[in-house]
Coordinates of C-alpha atoms and ligand atoms in Angstrom, one line a residue:
X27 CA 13.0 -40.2 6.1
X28 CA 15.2 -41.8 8.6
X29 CA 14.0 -43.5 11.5
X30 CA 15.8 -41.2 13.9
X31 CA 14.1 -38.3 12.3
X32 CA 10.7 -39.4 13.2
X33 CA 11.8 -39.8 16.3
X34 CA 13.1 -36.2 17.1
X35 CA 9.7 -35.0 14.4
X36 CA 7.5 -36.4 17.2
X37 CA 9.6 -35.3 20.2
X38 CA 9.5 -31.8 19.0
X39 CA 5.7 -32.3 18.1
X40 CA 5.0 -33.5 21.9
X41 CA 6.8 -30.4 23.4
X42 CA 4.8 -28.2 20.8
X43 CA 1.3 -29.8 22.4
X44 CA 2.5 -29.4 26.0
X45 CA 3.6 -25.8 25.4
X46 CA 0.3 -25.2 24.2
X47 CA -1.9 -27.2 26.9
X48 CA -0.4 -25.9 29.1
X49 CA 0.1 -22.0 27.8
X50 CA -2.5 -19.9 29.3
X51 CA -1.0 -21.4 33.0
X52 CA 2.3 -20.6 31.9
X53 CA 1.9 -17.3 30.5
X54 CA 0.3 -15.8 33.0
X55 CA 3.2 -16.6 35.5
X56 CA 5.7 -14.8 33.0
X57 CA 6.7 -11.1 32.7
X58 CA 4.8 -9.7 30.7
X59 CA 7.8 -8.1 29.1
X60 CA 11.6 -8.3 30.0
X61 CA 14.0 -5.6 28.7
X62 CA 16.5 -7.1 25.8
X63 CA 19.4 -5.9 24.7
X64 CA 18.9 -5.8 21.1
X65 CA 22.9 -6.0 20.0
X66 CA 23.6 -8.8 22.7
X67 CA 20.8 -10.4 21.0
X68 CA 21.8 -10.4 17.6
X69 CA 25.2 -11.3 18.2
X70 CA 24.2 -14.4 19.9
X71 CA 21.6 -15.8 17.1
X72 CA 24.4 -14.9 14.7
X73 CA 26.5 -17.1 16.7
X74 CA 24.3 -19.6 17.3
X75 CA 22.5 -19.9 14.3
X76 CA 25.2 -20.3 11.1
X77 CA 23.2 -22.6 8.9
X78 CA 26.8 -24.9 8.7
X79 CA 25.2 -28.1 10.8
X80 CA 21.5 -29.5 11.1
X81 CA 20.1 -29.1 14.4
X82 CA 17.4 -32.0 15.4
X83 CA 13.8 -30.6 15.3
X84 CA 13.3 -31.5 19.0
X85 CA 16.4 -29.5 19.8
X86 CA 15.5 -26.3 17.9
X87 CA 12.2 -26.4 18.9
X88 CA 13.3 -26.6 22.7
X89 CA 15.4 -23.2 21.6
X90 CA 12.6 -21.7 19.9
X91 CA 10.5 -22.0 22.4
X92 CA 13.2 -20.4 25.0
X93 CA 14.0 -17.6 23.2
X94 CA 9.7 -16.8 22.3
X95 CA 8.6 -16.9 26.3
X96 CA 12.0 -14.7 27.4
X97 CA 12.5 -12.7 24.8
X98 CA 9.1 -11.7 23.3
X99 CA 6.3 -9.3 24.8
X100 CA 3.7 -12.1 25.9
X101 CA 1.0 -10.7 24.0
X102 CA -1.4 -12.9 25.4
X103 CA -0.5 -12.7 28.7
X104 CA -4.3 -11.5 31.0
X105 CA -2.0 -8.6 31.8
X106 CA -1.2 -7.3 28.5
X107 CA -3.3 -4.3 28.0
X108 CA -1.7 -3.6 25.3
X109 CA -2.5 -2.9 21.1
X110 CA -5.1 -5.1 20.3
X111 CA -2.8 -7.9 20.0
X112 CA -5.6 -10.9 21.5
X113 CA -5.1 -14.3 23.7
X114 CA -6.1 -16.3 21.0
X115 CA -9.1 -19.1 21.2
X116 CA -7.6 -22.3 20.9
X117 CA -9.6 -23.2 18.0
X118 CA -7.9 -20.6 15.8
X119 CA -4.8 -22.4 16.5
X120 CA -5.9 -25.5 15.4
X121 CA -7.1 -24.1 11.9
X122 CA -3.4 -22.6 11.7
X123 CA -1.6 -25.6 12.6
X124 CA -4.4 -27.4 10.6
X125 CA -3.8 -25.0 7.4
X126 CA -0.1 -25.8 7.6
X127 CA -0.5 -28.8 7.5
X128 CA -2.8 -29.4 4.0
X129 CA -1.9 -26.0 2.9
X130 CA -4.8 -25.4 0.7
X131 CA -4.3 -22.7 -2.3
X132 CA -7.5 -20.4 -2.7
X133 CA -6.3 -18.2 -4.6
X134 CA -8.8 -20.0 -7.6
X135 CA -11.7 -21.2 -6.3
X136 CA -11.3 -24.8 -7.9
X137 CA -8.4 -25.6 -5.9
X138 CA -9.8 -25.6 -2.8
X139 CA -13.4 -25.7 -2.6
X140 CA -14.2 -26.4 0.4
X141 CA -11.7 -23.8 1.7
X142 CA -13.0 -21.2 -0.1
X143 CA -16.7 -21.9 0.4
X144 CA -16.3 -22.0 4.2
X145 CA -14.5 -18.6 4.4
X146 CA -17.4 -16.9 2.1
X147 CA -20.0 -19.0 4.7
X148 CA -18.0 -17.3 7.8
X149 CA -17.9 -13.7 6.1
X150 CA -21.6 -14.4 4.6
X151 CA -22.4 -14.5 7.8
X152 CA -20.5 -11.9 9.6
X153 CA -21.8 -9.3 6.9
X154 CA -25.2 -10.1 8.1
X155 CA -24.2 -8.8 11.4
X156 CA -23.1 -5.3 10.4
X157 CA -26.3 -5.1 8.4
X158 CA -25.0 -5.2 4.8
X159 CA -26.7 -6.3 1.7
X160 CA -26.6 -9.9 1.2
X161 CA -24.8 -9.4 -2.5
X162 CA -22.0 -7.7 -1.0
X163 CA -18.3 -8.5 -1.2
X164 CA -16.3 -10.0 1.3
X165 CA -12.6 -11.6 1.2
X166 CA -10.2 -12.2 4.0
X167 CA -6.8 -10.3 4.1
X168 CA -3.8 -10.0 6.2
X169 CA -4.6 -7.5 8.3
X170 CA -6.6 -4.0 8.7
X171 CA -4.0 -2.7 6.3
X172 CA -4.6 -4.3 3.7
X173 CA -8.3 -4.2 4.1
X174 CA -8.0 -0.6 3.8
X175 CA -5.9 -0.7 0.9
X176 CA -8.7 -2.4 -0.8
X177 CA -11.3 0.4 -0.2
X178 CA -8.7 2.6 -1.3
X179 CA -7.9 0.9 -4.6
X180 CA -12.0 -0.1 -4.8
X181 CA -13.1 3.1 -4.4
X182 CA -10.8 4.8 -6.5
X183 CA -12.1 2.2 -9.6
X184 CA -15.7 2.7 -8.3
X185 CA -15.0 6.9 -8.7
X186 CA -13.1 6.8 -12.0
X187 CA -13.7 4.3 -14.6
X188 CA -10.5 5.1 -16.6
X189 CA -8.5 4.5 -12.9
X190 CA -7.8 0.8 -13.4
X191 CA -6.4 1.3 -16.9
X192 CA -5.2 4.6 -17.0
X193 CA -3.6 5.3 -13.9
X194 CA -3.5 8.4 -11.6
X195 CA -2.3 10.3 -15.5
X196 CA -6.2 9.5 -16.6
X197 CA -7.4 11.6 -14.1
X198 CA -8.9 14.9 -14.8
X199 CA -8.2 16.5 -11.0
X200 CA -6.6 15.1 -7.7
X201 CA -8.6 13.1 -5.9
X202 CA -8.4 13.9 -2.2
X203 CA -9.5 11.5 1.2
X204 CA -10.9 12.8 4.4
X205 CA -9.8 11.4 8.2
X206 CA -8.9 12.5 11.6
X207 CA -5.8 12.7 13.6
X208 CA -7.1 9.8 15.1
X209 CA -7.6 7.2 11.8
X210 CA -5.8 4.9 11.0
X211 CA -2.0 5.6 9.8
X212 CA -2.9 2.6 7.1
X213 CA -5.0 5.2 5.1
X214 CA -2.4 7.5 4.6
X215 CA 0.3 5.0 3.6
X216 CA -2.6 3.3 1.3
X217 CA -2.4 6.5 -0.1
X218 CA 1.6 6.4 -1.4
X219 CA 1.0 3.0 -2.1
X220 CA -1.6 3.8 -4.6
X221 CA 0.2 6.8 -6.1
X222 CA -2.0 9.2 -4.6
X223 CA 0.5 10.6 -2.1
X224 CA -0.1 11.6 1.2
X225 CA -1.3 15.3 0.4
X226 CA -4.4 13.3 -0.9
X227 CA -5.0 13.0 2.7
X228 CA -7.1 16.1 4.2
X229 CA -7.0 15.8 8.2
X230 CA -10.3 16.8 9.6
X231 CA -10.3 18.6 12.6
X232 CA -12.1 16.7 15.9
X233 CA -14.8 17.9 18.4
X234 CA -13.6 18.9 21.7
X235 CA -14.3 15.1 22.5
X236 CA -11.7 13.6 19.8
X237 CA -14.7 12.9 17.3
X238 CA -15.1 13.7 13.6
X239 CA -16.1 16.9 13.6
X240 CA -19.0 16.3 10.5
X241 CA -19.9 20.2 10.1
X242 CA -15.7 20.7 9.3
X243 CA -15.6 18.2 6.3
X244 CA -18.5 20.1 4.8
X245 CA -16.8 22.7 4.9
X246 CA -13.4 21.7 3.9
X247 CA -14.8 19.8 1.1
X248 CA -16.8 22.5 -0.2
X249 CA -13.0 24.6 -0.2
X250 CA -11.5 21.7 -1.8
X251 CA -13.5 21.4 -4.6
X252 CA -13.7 25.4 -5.2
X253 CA -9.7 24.9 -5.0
X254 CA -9.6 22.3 -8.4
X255 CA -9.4 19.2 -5.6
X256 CA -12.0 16.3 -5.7
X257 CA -12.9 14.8 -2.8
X258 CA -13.6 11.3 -3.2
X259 CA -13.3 8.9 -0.1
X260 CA -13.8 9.7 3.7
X261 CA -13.0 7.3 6.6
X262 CA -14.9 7.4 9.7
X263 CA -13.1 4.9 12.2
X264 CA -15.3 2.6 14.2
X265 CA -13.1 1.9 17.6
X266 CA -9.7 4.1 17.3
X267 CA -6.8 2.7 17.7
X268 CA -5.4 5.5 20.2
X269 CA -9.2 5.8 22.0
X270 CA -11.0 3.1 21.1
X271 CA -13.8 6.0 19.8
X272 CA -16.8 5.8 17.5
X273 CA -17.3 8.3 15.1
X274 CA -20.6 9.8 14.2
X275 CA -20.9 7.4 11.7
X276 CA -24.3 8.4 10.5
X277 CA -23.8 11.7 10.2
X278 CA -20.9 10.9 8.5
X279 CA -22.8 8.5 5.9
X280 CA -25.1 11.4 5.1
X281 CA -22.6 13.9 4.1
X282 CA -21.0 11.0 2.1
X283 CA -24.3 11.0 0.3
X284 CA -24.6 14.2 -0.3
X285 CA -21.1 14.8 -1.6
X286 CA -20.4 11.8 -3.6
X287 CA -17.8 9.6 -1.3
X288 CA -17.2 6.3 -1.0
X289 CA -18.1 6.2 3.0
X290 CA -15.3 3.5 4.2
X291 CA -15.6 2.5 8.0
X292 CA -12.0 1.3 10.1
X293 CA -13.9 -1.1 12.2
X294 CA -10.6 -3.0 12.9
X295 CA -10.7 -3.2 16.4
X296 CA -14.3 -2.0 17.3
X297 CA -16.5 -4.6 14.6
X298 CA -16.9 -7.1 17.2
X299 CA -19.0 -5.0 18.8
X300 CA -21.8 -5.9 16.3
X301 CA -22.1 -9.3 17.8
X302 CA -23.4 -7.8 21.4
X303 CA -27.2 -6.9 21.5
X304 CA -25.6 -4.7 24.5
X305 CA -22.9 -2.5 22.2
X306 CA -24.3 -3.2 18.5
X307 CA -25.7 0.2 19.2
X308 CA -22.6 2.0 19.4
X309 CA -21.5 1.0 16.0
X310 CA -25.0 2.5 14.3
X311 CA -24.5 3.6 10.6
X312 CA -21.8 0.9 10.0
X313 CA -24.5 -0.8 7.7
X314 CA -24.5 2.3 5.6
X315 CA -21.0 2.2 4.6
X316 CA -19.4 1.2 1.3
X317 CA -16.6 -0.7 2.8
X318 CA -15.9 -2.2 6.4
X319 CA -12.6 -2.9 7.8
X320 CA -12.2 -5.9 10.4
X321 CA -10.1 -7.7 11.8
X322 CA -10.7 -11.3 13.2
X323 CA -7.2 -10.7 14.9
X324 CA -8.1 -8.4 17.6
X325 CA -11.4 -8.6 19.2
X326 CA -12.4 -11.8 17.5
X327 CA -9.2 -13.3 18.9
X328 CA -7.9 -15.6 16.3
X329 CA -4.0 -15.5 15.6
X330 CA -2.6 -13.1 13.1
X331 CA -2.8 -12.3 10.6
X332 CA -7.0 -12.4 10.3
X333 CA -8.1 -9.0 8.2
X334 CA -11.4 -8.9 6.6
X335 CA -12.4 -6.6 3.8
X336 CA -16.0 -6.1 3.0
X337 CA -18.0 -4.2 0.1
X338 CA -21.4 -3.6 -0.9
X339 CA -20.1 -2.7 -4.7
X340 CA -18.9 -6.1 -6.0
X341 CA -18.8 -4.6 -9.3
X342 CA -16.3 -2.0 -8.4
X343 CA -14.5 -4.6 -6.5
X344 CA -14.0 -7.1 -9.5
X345 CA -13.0 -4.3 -11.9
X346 CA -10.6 -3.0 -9.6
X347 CA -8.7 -6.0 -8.8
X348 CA -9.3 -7.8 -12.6
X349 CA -6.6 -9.5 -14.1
X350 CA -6.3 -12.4 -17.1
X351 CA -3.2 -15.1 -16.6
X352 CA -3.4 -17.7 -18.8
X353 CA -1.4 -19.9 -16.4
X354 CA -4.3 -19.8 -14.0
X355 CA -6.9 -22.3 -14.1
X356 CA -9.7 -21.3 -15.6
X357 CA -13.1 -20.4 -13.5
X358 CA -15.2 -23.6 -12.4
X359 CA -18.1 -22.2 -14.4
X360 CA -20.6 -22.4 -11.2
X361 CA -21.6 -18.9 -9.6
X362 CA -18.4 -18.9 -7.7
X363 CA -15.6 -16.0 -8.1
X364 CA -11.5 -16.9 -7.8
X365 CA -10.1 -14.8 -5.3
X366 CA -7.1 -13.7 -7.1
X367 CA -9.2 -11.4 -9.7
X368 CA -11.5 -9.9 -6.3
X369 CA -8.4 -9.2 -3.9
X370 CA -4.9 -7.7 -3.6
X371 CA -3.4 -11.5 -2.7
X372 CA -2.7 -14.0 -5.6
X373 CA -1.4 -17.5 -3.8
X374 CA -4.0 -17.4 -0.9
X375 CA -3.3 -19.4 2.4
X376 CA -6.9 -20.1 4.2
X377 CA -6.4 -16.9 6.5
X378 CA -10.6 -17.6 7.2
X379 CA -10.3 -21.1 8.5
X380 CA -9.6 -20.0 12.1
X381 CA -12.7 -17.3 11.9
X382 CA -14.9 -20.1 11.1
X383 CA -13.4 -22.8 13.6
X384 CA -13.3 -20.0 16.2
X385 CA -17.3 -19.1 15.4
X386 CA -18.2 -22.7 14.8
X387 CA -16.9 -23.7 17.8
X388 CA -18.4 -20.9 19.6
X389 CA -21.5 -20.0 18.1
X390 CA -22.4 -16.0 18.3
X391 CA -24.0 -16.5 21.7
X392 CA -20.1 -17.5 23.1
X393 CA -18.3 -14.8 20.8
X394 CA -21.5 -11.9 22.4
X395 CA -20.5 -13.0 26.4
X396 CA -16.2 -13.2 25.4
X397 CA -16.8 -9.0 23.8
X398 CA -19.2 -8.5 27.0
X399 CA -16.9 -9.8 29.2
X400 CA -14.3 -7.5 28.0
X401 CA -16.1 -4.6 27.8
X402 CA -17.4 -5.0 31.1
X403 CA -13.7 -5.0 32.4
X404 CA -13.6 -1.6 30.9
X405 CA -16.1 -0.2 32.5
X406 CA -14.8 -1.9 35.8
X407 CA -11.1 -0.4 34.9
X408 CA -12.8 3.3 34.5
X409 CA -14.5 2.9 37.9
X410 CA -11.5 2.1 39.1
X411 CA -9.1 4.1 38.0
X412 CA -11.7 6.9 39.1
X413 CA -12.1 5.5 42.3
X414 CA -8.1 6.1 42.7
X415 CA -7.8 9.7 41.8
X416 CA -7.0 9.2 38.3
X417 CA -9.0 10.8 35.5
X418 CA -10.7 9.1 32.5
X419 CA -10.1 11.2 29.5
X420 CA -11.6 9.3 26.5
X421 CA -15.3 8.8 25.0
X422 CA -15.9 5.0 24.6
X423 CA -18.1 2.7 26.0
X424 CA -15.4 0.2 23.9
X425 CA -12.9 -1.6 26.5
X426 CA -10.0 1.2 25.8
X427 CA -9.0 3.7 28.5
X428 CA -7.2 6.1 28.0
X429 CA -6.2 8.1 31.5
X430 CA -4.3 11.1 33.1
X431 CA -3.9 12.2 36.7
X432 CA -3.8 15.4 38.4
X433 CA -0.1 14.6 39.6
X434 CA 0.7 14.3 35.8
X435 CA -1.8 17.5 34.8
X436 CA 0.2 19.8 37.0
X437 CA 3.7 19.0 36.4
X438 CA 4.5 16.9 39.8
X439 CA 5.0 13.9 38.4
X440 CA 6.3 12.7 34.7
X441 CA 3.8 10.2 32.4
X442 CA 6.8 9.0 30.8
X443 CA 8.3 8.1 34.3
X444 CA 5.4 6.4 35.4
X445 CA 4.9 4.0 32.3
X446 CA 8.3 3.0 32.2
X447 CA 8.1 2.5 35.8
X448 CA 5.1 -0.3 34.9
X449 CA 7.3 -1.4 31.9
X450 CA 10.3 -2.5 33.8
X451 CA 8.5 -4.0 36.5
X452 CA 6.9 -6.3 33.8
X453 CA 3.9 -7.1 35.8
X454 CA 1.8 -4.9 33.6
X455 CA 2.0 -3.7 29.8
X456 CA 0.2 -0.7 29.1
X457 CA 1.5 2.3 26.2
X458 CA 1.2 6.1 25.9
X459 CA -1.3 8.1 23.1
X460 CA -1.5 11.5 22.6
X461 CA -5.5 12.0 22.0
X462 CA -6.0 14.7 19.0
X463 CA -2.8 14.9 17.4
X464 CA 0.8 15.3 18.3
X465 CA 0.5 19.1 18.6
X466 CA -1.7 20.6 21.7
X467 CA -3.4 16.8 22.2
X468 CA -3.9 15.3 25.4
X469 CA -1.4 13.0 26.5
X470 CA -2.5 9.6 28.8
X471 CA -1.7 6.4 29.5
X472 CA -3.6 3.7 27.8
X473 CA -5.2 0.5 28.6
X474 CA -6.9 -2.0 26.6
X475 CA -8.9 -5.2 27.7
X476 CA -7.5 -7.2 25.0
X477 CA -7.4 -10.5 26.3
X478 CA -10.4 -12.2 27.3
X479 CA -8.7 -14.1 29.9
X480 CA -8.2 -11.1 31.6
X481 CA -9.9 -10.6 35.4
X482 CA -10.9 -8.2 38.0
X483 CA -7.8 -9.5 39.9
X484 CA -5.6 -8.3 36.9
X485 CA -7.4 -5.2 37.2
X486 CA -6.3 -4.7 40.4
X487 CA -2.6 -5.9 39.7
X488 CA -2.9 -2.6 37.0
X489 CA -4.0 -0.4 40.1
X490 CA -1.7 -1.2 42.3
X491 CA 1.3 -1.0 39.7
X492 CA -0.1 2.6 38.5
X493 CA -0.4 3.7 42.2
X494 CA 2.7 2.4 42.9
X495 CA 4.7 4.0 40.2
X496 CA 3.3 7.4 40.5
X497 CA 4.1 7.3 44.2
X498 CA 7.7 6.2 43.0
X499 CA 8.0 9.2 40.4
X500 CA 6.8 12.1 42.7
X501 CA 9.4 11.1 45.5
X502 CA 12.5 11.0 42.8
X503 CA 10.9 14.4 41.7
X504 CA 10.9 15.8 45.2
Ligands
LIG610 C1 -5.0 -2.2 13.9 C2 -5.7 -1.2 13.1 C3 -5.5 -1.1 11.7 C4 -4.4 -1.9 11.0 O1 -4.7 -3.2 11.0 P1 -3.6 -4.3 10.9 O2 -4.3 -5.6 11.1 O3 -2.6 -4.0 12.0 O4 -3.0 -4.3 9.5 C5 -6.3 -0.3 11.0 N1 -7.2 0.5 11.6 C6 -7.5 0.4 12.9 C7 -8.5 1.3 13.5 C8 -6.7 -0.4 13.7 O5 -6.9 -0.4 15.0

């Protein structure tokens, strides 16, 4: 290495440090979002960017930089009330940087010990907290899709022995899994992915207040099963994406029971609750499931990708995921299991490092006020929003609102207008959901308290920017 490469190696690491010092400032004085042209765009990093010269580090880090704060949607800016995406905690960022850096391989466990044994410390302890056994799985993952990949794949090798070996062909009827309108898209592709196909996925039909309706699936799979089907798996979601919703989880472990399915809970969003002594209530029953999805990368507020998959049936885990490779070194002989015969990853990055810098550094006391904190802005926001005109529409106590008014009920003013009002104002981001399915559901707006550096003044900044756009919509209507 050159001299003058050090150089430009440390200039570009100095402007990386003050970017991030000095982020939370800086982001929070930025549009939330600024409307791109996607071909302009293209056509300029093709110009740009033809791989013929070397550009210094310092220099492409300057443009990397530029083109991430104006031509992103600054996800963890306090007034992105956006998909989950977090601010992150500034520890998390050190484990990634950190991780980069030493770039420990887990996927055996005698590559990286210490890796590996502080991710099975963080998610030891995290199972604790949604009350399962102490003998029970846990592994990190990418994200809530894979994590409910795993149940899929783990409760199909828990249901059929002859699955892992003999395929979908070994099967002596079609196995069939129960949601809502409102679960998770990730269950339904998990299902092509695993051969199943998505007419394996039965759509229960919801309450009148968007929850899993438990006496349907009774029903329906008491019809499946006199029509040659067998029902296997259902998913009760813990925090929807769309509503931020609990369902009856529970009830919905007791029917499990009594029908034989592997009871998985979506808890992608929601599972933080569990570290609050003021919402752990809302997430009752999750201790009874067979699997838990959750994801350190939204309400634990760790960079992506942080998924966590947990399972109280280690055996079914290890023989759905068993594998010999005589290239791999062998097992260290200790009571310790290699990640790449328990999960769907082989080469394993140390996804967990920034859940257990995040929590070290914390402590569950400072992770319960950062989820109270944001769940009290919810309730503030509802207030709000009420104390406007505007009409609540979903079931939560969870920080996600999802909202209508009568201007929009009645026809005088446009949703659609409205939100992109907010959008290209970029002072605000907010989205659309349709609550209980595309046809005859309730359309609203939708706001989630995502970033736990948001405020009551941001709060009001959302107000103001609602008010002011359906104002702005029912004059160009009139
Ligand atoms: C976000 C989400 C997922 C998908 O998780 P990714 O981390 O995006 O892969 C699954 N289920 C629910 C309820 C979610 O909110």
């Amino acid at each position: 290495m050159t001299a003058r490469q050090t150089r430009e190696e440390v200039a570009a690491w100095r402007r990386l440090l003050d970017t991030i010092a000095g982020w939370p400032e800086k982001v929070a004085q930025l549009p939330v979002a600024t409307p791109v042209d996607p071909s302009g765009l293209r056509r300029e990093l093709q110009q740009r960017y033809q791989f013929d010269k070397k550009i210094p580090l310092d220099e492409l880090t300057d443009q990397v930089l530029d083109l991430f704060t104006t031509l992103n949607i600054q996800v963890t800016h306090p007034r992105y009330f956006g998909l989950f995406n977090p601010s992150v905690l500034p520890a998390g960022v050190l484990a990634d940087a950190l991780a980069a850096v030493m770039n420990p391989q887990l996927a055996v466990w005698s590559h990286a010990p210490a890796a590996n044994e502080l991710e099975r410390l963080t998610l030891g302890a995290l199972a604790a907290r949604l009350g399962l056994p102490a003998e029970s799985h846990a592994n990190f993952a990418t994200g809530g899709g894979e994590a409910n990949q795993s149940a899929l794949i783990v409760a199909l090798a828990h249901r059929y022995p002859a699955w892992p070996t003999g395929g979908l062909a070994a099967l002596p009827r079609r196995p069939v899994v129960y949601v809502t309108s409102e679960s998770h898209h990730t269950i339904a592709k998990g299902c092509k992915i695993a051969g199943l196909g998505l007419d394996a996925v039965r759509q229960v039909p919801l309450t009148d207040r968007w929850d899993f309706d438990v006496a349907a699936l009774s029903r329906m799979v008491a019809a499946d099963r006199s029509e040659g089907l067998d029902p296997f798996m259902v998913v009760g979601t813990a925090g929807t994406t769309s509503a931020g919703q609990v369902d009856p989880l529970t009830e919905l472990s007791a029917v499990a029971r009594r029908e034989r399915l592997w009871f998985h809970v979506d808890a992608a969003w929601g599972g933080a609750a569990v570290l609050s002594d003021q919402l752990r209530s809302e997430l009752a029953g999750i201790e009874l499931a067979d699997s838990v999805t959750w994801d350190a990368h939204k309400w634990l507020s760790v960079p992506m990708g942080a998924g966590m998959f947990f399972c109280r049936h280690a055996d079914a885990v290890a023989r759905a995921f068993a594998i010999d490779a005589s290239y791999m070194p062998p097992p260290s002989g200790f009571d310790t299991v290699d990640p790449f015969v328990t999960t769907m990853q082989w080469t394993r990055r140390t996804i967990g490092l920034k859940v257990f810098m995040s929590l070290a550094s914390l402590g569950f006391e400072g992770y319960a006020r950062l989820i109270e904190h944001q769940a009290r802005l919810g309730d503030e926001l509802r207030a709000m929003l009420t104390a406007a005109g505007w009409q609540v529409v979903n079931h939560t106590r969870l920080p996600t609102v999802c909202f209508t008014h009568p201007d929009l009920e009645n026809g005088s003013a446009d949703l659609v207008g409205v939100l992109n009002y907010l959008l290209r104002r970029g002072k605000v981001w907010i989205s659309s959901v349709t609550l209980g399915g595309e046809e005859g559901g309730q359309a609203a707006l939708r706001a989630t308290i995502t970033s736990y550096r948001s405020s009551e003044a941001d709060l009001e900044v959302l107000i103001g920017e609602l008010e002011a756009g359906r104002r702005a919509v029912l004059e160009s209507a009139s």
